[in-house]
mmCIF file of C-alpha atoms and ligand atoms in Angstrom:
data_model
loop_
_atom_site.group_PDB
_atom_site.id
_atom_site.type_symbol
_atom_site.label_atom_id
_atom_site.label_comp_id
_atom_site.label_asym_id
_atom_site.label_seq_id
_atom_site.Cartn_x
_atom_site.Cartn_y
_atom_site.Cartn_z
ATOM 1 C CA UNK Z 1 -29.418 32.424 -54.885
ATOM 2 C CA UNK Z 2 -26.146 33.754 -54.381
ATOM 3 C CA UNK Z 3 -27.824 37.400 -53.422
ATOM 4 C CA UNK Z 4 -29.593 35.283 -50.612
ATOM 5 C CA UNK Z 5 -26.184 33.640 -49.402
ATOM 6 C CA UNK Z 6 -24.720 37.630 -49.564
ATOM 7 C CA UNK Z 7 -27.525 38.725 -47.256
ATOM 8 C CA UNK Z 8 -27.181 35.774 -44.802
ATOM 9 C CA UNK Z 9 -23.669 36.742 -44.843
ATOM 10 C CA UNK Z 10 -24.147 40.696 -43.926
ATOM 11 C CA UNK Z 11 -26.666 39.739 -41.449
ATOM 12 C CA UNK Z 12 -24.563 37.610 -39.682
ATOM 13 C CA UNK Z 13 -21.386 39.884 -39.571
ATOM 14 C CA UNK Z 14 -23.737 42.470 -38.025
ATOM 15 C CA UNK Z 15 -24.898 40.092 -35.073
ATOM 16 C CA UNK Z 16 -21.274 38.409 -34.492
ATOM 17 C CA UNK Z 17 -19.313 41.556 -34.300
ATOM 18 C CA UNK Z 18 -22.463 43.021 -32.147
ATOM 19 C CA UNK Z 19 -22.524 39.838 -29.484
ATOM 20 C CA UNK Z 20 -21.004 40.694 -25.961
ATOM 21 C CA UNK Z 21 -20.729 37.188 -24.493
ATOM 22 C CA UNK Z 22 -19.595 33.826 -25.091
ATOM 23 C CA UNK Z 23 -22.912 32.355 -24.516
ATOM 24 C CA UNK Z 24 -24.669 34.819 -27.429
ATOM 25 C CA UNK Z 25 -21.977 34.005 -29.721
ATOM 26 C CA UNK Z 26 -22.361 30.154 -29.337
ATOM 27 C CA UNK Z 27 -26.091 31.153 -30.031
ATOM 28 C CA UNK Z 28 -24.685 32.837 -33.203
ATOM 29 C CA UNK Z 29 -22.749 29.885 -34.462
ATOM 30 C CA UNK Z 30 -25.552 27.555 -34.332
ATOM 31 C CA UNK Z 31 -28.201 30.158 -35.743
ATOM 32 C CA UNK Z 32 -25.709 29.947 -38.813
ATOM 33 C CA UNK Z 33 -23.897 27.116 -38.944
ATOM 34 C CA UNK Z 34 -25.827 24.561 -37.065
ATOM 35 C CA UNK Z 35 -28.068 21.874 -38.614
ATOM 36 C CA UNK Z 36 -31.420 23.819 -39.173
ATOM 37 C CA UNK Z 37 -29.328 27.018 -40.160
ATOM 38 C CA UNK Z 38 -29.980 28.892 -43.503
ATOM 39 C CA UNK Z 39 -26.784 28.177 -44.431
ATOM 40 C CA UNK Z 40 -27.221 24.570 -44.209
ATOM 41 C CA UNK Z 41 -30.762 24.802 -45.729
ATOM 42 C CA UNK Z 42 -28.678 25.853 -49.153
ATOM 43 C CA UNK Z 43 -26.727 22.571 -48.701
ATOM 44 C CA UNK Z 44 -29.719 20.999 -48.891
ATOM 45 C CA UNK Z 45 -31.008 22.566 -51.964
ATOM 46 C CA UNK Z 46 -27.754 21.741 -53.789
ATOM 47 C CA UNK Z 47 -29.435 18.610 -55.532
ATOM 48 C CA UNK Z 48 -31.883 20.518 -57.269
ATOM 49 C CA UNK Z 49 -29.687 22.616 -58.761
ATOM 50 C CA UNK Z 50 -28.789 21.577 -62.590
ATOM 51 C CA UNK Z 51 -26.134 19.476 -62.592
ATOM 52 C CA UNK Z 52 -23.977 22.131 -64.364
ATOM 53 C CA UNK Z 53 -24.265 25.014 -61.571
ATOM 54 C CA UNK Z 54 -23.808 22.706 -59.159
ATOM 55 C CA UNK Z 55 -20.028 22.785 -58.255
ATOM 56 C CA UNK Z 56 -19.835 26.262 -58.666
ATOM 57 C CA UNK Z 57 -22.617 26.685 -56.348
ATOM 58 C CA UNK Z 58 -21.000 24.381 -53.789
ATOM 59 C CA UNK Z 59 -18.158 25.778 -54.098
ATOM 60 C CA UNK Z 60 -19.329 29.398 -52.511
ATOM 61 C CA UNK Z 61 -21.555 27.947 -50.089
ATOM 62 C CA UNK Z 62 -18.477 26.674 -48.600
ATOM 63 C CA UNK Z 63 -16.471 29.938 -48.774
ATOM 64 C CA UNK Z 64 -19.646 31.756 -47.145
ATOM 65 C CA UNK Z 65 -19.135 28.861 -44.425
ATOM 66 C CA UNK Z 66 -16.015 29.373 -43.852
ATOM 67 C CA UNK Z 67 -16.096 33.030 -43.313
ATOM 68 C CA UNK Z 68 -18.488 32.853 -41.215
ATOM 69 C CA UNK Z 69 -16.523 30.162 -39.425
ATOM 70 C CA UNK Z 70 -13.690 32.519 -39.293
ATOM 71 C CA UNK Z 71 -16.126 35.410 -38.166
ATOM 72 C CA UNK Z 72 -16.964 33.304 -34.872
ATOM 73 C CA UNK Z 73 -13.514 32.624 -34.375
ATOM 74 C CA UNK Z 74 -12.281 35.813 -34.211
ATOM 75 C CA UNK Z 75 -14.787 37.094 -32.399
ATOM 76 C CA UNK Z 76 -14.496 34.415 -29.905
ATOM 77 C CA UNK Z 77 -10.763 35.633 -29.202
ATOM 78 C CA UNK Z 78 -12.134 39.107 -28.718
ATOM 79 C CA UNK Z 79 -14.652 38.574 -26.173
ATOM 80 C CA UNK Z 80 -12.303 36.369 -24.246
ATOM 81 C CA UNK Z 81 -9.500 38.856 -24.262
ATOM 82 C CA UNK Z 82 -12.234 41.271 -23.382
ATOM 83 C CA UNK Z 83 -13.099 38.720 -20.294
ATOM 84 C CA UNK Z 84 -9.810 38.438 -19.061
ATOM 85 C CA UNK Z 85 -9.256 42.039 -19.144
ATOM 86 C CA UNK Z 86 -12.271 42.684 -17.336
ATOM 87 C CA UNK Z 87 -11.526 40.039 -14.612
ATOM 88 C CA UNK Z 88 -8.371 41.525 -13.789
ATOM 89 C CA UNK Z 89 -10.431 45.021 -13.203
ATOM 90 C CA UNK Z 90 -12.367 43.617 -10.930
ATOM 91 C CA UNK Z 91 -11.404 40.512 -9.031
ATOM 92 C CA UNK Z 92 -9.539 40.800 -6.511
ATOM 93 C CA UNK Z 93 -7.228 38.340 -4.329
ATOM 94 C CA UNK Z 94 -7.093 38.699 -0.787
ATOM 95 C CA UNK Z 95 -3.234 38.133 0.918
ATOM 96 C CA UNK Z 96 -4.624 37.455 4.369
ATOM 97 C CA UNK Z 97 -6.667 34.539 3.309
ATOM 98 C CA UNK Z 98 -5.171 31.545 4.805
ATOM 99 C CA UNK Z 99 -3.495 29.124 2.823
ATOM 100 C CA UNK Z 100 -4.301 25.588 1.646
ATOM 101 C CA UNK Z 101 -3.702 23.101 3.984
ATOM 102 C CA UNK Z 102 -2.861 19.669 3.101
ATOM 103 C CA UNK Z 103 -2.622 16.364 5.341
ATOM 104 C CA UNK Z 104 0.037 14.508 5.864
ATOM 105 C CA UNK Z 105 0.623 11.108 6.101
ATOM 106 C CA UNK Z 106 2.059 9.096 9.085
ATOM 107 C CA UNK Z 107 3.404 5.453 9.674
ATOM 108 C CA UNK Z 108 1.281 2.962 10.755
ATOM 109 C CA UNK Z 109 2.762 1.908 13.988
ATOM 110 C CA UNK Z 110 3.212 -1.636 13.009
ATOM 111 C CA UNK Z 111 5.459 -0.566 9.854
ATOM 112 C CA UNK Z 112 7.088 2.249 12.492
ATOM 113 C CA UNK Z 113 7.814 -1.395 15.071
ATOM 114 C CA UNK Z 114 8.912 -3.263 11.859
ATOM 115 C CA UNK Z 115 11.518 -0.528 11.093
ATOM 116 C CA UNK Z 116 12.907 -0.076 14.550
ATOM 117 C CA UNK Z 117 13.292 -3.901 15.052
ATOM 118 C CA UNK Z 118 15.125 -3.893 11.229
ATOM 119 C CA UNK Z 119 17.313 -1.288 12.538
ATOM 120 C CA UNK Z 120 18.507 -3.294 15.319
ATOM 121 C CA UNK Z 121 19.185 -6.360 13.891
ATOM 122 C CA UNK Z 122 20.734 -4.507 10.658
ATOM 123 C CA UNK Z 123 22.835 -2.650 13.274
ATOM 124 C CA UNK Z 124 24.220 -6.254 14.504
ATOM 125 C CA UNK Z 125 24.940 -7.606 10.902
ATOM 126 C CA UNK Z 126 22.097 -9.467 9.823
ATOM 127 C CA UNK Z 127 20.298 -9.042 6.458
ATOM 128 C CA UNK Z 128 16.300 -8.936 5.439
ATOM 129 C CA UNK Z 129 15.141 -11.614 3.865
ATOM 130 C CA UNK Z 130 11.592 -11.956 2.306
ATOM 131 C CA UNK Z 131 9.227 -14.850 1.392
ATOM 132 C CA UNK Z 132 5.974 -15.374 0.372
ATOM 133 C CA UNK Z 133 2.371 -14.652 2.163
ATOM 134 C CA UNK Z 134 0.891 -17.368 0.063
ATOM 135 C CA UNK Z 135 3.337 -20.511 0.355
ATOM 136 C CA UNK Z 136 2.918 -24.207 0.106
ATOM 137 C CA UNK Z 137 2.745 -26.875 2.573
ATOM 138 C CA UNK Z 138 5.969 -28.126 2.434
ATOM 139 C CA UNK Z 139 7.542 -24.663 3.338
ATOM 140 C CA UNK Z 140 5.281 -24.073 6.002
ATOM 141 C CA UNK Z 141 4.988 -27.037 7.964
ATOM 142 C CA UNK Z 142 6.801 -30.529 6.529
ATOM 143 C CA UNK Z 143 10.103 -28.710 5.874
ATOM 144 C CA UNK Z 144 9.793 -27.018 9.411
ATOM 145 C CA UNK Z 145 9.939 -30.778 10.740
ATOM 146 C CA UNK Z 146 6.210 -30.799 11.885
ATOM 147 C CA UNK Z 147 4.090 -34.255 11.276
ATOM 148 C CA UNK Z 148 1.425 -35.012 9.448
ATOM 149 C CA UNK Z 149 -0.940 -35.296 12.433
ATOM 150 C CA UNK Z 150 0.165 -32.041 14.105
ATOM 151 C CA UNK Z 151 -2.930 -30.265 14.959
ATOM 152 C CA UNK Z 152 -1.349 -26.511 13.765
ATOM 153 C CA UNK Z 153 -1.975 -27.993 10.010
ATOM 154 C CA UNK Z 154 -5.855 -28.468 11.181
ATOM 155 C CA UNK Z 155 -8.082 -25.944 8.611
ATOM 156 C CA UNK Z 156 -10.014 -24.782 12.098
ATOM 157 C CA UNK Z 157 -6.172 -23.051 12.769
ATOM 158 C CA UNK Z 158 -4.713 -22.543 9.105
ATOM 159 C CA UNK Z 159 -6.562 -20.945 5.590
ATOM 160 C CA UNK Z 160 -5.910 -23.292 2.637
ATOM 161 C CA UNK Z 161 -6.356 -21.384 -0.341
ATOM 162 C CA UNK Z 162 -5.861 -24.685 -2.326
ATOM 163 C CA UNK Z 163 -4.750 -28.513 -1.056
ATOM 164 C CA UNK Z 164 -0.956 -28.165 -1.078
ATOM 165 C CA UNK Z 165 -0.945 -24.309 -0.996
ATOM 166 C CA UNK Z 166 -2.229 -21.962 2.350
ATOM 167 C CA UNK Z 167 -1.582 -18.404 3.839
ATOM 168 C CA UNK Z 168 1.869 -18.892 6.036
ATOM 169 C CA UNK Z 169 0.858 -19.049 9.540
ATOM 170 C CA UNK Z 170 3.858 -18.391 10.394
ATOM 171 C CA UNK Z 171 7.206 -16.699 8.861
ATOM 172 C CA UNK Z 172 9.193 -19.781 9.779
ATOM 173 C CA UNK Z 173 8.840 -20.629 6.296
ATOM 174 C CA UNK Z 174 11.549 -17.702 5.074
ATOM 175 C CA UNK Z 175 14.225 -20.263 7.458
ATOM 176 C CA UNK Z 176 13.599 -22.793 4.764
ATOM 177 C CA UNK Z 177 13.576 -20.697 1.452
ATOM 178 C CA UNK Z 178 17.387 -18.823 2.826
ATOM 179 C CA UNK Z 179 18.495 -22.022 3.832
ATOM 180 C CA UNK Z 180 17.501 -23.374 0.302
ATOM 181 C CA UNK Z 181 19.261 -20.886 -1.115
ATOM 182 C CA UNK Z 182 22.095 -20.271 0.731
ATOM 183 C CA UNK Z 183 25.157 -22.059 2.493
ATOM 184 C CA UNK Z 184 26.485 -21.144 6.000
ATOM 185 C CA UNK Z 185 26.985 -18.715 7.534
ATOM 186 C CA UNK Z 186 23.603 -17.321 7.959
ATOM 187 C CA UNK Z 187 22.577 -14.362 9.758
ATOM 188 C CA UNK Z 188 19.277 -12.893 8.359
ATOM 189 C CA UNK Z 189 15.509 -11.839 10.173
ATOM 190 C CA UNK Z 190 12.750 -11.736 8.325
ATOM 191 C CA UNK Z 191 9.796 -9.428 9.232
ATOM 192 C CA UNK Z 192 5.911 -10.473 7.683
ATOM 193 C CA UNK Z 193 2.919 -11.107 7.528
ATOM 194 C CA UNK Z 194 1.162 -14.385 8.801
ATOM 195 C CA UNK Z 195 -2.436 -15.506 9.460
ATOM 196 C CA UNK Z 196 -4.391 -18.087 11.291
ATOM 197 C CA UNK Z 197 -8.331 -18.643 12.040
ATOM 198 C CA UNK Z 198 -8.375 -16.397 15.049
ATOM 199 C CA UNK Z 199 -9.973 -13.097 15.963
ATOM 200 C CA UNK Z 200 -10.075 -11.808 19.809
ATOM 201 C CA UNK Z 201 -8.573 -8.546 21.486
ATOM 202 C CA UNK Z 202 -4.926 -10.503 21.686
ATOM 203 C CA UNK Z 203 -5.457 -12.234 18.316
ATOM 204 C CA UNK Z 204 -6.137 -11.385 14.607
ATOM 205 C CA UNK Z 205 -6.525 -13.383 11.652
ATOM 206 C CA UNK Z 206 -3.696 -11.667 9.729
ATOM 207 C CA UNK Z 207 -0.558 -10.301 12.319
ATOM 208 C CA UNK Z 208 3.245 -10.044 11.858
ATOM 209 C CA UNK Z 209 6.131 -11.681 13.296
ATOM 210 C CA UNK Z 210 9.564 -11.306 12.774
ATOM 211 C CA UNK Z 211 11.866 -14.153 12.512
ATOM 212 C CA UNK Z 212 15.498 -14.968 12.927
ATOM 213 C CA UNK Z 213 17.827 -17.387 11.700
ATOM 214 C CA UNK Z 214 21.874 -17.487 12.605
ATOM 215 C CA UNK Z 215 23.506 -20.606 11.359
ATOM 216 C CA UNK Z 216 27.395 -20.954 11.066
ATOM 217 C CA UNK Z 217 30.179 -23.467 12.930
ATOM 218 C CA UNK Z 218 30.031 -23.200 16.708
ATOM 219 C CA UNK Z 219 26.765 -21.432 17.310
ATOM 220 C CA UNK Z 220 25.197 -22.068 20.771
ATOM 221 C CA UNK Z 221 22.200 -21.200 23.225
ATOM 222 C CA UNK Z 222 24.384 -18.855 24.855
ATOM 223 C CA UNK Z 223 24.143 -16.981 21.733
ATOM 224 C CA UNK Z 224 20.695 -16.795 21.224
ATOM 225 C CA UNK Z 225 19.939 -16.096 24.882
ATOM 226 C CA UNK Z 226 22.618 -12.857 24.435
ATOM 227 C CA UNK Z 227 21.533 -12.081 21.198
ATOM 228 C CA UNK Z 228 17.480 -11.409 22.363
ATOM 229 C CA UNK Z 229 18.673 -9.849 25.070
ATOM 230 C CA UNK Z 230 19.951 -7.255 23.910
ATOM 231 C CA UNK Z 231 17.140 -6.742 21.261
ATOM 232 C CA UNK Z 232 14.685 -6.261 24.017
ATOM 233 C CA UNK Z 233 16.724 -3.831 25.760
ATOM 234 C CA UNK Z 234 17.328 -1.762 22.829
ATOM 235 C CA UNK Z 235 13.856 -1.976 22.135
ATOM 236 C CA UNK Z 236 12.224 -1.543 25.396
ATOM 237 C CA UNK Z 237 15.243 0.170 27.368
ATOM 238 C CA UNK Z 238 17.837 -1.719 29.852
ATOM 239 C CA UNK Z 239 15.648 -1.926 32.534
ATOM 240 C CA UNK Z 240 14.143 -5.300 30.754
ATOM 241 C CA UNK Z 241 15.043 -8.523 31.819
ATOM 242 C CA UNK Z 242 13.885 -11.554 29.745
ATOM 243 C CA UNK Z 243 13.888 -15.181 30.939
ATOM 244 C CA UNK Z 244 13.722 -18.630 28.968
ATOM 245 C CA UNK Z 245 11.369 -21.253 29.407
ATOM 246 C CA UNK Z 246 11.425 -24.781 28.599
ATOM 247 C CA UNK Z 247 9.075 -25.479 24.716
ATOM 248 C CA UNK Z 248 8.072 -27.768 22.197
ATOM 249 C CA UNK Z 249 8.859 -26.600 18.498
ATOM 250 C CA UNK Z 250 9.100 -29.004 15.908
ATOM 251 C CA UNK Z 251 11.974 -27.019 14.256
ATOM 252 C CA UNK Z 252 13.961 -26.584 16.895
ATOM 253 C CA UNK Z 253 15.537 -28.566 19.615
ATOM 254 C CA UNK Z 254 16.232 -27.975 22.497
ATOM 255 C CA UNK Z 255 12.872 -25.081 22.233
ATOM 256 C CA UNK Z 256 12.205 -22.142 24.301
ATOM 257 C CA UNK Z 257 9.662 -19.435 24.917
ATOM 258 C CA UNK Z 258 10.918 -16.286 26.176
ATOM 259 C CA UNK Z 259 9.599 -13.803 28.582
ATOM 260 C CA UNK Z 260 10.351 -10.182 29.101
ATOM 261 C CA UNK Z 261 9.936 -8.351 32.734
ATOM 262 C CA UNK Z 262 6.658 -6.590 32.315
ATOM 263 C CA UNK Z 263 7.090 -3.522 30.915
ATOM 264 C CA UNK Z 264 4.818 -2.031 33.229
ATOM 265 C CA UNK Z 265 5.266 -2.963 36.385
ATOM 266 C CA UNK Z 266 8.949 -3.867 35.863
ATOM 267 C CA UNK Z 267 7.942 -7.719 37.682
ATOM 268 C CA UNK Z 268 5.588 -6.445 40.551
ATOM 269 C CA UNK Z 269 2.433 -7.625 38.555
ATOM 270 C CA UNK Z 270 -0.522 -5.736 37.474
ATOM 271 C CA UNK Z 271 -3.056 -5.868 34.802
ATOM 272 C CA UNK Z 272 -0.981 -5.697 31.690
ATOM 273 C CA UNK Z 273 1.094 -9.480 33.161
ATOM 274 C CA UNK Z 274 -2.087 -10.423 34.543
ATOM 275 C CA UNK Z 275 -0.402 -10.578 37.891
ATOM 276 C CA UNK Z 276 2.516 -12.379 36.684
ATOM 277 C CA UNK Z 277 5.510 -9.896 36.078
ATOM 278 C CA UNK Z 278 6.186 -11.355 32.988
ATOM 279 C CA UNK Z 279 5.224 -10.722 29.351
ATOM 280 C CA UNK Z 280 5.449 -13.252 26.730
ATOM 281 C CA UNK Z 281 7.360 -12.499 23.997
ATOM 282 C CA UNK Z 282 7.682 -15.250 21.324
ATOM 283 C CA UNK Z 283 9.604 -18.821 20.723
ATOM 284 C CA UNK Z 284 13.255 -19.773 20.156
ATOM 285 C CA UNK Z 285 15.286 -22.535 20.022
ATOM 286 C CA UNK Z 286 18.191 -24.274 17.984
ATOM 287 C CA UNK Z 287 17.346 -25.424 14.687
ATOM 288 C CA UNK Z 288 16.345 -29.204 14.691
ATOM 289 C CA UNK Z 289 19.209 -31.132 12.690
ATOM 290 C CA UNK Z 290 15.721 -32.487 10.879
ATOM 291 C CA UNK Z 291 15.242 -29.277 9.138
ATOM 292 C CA UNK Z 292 19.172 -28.822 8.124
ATOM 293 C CA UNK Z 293 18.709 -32.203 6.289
ATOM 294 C CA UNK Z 294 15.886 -31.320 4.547
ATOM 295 C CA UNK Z 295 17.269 -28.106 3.439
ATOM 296 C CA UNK Z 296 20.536 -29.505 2.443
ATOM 297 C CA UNK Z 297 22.668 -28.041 5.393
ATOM 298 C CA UNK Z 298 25.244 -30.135 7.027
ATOM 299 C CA UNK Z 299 24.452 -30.320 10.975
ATOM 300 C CA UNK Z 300 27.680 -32.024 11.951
ATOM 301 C CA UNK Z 301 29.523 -28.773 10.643
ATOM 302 C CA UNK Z 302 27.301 -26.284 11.598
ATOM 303 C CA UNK Z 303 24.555 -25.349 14.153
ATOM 304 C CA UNK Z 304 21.958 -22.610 14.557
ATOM 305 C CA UNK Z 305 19.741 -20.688 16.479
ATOM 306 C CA UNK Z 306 16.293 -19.261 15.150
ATOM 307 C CA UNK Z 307 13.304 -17.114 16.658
ATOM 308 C CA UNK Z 308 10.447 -15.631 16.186
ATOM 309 C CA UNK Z 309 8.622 -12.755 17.736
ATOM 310 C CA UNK Z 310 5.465 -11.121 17.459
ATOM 311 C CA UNK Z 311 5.569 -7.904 15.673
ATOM 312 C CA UNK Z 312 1.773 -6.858 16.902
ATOM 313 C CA UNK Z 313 2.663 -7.243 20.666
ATOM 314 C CA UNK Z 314 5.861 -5.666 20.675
ATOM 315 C CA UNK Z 315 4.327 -2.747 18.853
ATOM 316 C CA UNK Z 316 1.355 -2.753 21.689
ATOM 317 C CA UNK Z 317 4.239 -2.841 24.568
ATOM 318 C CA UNK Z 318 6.018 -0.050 22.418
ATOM 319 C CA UNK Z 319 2.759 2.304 22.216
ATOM 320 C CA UNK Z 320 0.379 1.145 24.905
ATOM 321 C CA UNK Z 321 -2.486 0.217 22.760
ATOM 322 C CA UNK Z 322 -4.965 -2.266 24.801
ATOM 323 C CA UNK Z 323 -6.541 -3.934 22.180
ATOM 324 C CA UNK Z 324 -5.024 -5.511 19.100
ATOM 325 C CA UNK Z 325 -8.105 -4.795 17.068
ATOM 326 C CA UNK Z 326 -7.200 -1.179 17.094
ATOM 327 C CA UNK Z 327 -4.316 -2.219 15.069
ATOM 328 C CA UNK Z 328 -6.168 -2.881 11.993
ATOM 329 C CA UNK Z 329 -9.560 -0.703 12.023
ATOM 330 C CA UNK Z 330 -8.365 1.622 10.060
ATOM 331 C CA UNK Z 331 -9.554 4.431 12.563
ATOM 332 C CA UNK Z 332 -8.032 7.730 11.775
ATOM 333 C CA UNK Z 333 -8.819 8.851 14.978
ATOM 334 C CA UNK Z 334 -6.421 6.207 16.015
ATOM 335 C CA UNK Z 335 -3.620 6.517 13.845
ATOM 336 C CA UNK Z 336 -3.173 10.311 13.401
ATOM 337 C CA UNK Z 337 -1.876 9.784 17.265
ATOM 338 C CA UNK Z 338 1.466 8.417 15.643
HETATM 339 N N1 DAH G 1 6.962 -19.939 14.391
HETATM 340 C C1 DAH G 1 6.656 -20.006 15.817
HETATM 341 C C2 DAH G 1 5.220 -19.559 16.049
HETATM 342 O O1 DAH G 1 4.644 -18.984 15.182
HETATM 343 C C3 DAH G 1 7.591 -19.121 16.589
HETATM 344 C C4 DAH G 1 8.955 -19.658 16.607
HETATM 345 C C5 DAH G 1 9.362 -20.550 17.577
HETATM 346 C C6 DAH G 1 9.866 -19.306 15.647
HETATM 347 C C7 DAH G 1 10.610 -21.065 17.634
HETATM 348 C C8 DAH G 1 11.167 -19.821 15.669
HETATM 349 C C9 DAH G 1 11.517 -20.701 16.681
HETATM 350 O O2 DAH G 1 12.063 -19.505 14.785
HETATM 351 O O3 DAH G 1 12.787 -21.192 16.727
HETATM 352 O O4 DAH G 1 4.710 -19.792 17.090
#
C-alpha cells in the first residue's frame, strides 16, 4: 500500500510544481486532498487494515498529507509572487486620470438659521437650554397656565402619543423645565423642535421655534421690545422695523405678537405681506405671575419677559424659499443650493 501512497505522492509533485495559475492549483488541491481524492480513499480503507498495522499506516497517510499540504502551499506563494511580478510588467497607471471626487456635505438651512439665531443671543449673554420633543401635559400646557377647555389641547391640533404624554407643540415647555430648575436670574433661548396636526405651504406637522425666557428683579416690556429688536436687525439687517400688537397667551400677560417690516418690500406691500407691509414674526409677552407660582418663582421679587419665534419662517425670510414644504423633502436638488 505504501508503494501506492509513494506514487500518488510523485505524481502529485509533478503536477503542483508544473501548475501556472491559481485556479489549476486549487484544482490540484482538491484532486488530492479533497473528499473523493486518492488520498482520502486510503483513509477510508484504514478499517480494514489489521488492527496491528493500523497506526503505523495512519500514521504515513498523514505525513503524505501533509506534504502534499505543504507542496500546495508553497507553490501557492510562488505563483502569487510570480503574479505580482508580472502585474507590475504590465499594468500600467495613468497620472492624467482625474482624481476621485467625493461630495461634500452642507447644512440644512434650518440648522444654518438655528446657528445664526444661537449666535446672537449667545453674543448678548444668554445660554441654550434643551428639553424634550416628547413631554407631558403638564409641561406643555397646565404649567404654561392654559385651561382645561382651551381648544390648543384638542387632538385635531396636538399628537398624544399616550393620555398624559404628547409631542410639544410648542417649546414653551423648556420655560417651565429652567424655571424648575433654576432660580433668578434667567437669561436662556431654547431652539427645537415642535409639532401640531397641520400640513399646508405655511405649515408642517413637525417645525422649529426658538424660545426665550429673561427673568430677574426689574425686568420690563421695554426690555423685551429692545431686546427683539435688535435680534431682527442683526438677523435681517437695520433696515427692519418690527412693531407690537396687542395678544392673548395664557403664559404671559400683558401678550403680544410682533411684526417685522416686510423684508421685501421694506412696508410698501407686495406678495410676500400679502399687501400688508408687515410680516409676522412670532408671540411675546411677560410671563403670567400664574406660571412663576407653579414653577416655584417668586413674582413679587422678580418679573420676566419670554418669546417665541418661528425658526421655519425666519429661515424662509433669510433664504427666499416660497414654500415651507421644500424645507423638509429632502430634495437634493434643493439643498445642495446652501
Ligand atoms: N408658544 C407660542 C406659540 O407657539 C409662542 C409664544 C408666545 C411663546 C408668547 C412665548 C410667548 O414665549 O411669551 O404660538
Amino acid at each position: 500500500m505504501e508503494s501506492d501512497l509513494i506514487k500518488i505522492y510523485d505524481a502529485a509533485i509533478k503536477q503542483i510544481e508544473a501548475s501556472n495559475s491559481l485556479n489549476d492549483l486549487n484544482q490540484l488541491k482538491s484532486k488530492y486532498l479533497g473528499k473523493k481524492s486518492a488520498v482520502m480513499a486510503f483513509m477510508k480503507k484504514l478499517g480494514q487494515l489489521p488492527q496491528e498495522e493500523r497506526p503505523a499506516f495512519g500514521q504515513k497517510l498523514n505525513e503524505y498529507k501533509n506534504k502534499i499540504y505543504q507542496l500546495i502551499a508553497d507553490r501557492e506563494i510562488k505563483l502569487k509572487e510570480l503574479d505580482y511580478k508580472k502585474s507590475l510588467e504590465t499594468d500600467t497607471i495613468d497620472l492624467t486620470m482625474p482624481g476621485r471626487t467625493f461630495q461634500r456635505g452642507s447644512l440644512h438651512p434650518i440648522s444654518r438659521t438655528m446657528r445664526e439665531i444661537e449666535d446672537i443671543f449667545i453674543s448678548m449673554g444668554f445660554d441654550v437650554a434643551e428639553g424634550p420633543d416628547v413631554e407631558d401635559e403638564f409641561h406643555n400646557f397646565d404649567a404654561l397656565n392654559t385651561p382645561q377647555d382651551h381648544p390648543a389641547r384638542d387632538l385635531s391640533d396636538t399628537f398624544y402619543v399616550d393620555k398624559d404624554v404628547l409631542l410639544r407643540t410648542q417649546t414653551s415647555t423648556v420655560q417651565i423645565r429652567v424655571m424648575e430648575n433654576h432660580q433668578p436670574p434667567i437669561r436662556i433661548i431654547s431652539p427645537g423642535s415642535c409639532y401640531r396636526n397641520e400640513n399646508d405651504a405655511s405649515h408642517s406637522p413637525m417645525f422649529h421655534q426658538v424660545e426665550a425666557l429673561v427673568i430677574d428683579e426689574g425686568v420690563t416690556f421695554v426690555d423685551l421690545r429692545d431686546m427683539l429688536n435688535v435680534f431682527v436687525k442683526r438677523m435681517f439687517g437695520e433696515r427692519i422695523e418690527s412693531r407690537f400688537r396687542p395678544h392673548f397667551f395664557p403664559f404671559t400677560e400683558p401678550s403680544a405678537e410682533m411684526d417685522i417690516i416686510c423684508v421685501k418690500c421694506y412696508g410698501k406691500g407686495c406678495n410676500l405681506c400679502k399687501g400688508s407691509g408687515w410680516l409676522e414674526m412670532g408671540g411675546a409677552g411677560m410671563v403670567d405671575p400664574n406660571v412663576f407660582k407653579i414653577a416655584g418663582i417668586d413674582s413679587e421679587k422678580y418679573t420676566g419677559y419670554a418669546f417665541g419665534l418661528g425658526i421655519d419662517r425666519i429661515a424662509m425670510l433669510k433664504y427666499k424659499i416660497p414654500d415651507m414644504r421644500l424645507l423638509f423633502e429632502n430634495d437634493l436638488r434643493f439643498l445642495k443650493q446652501f
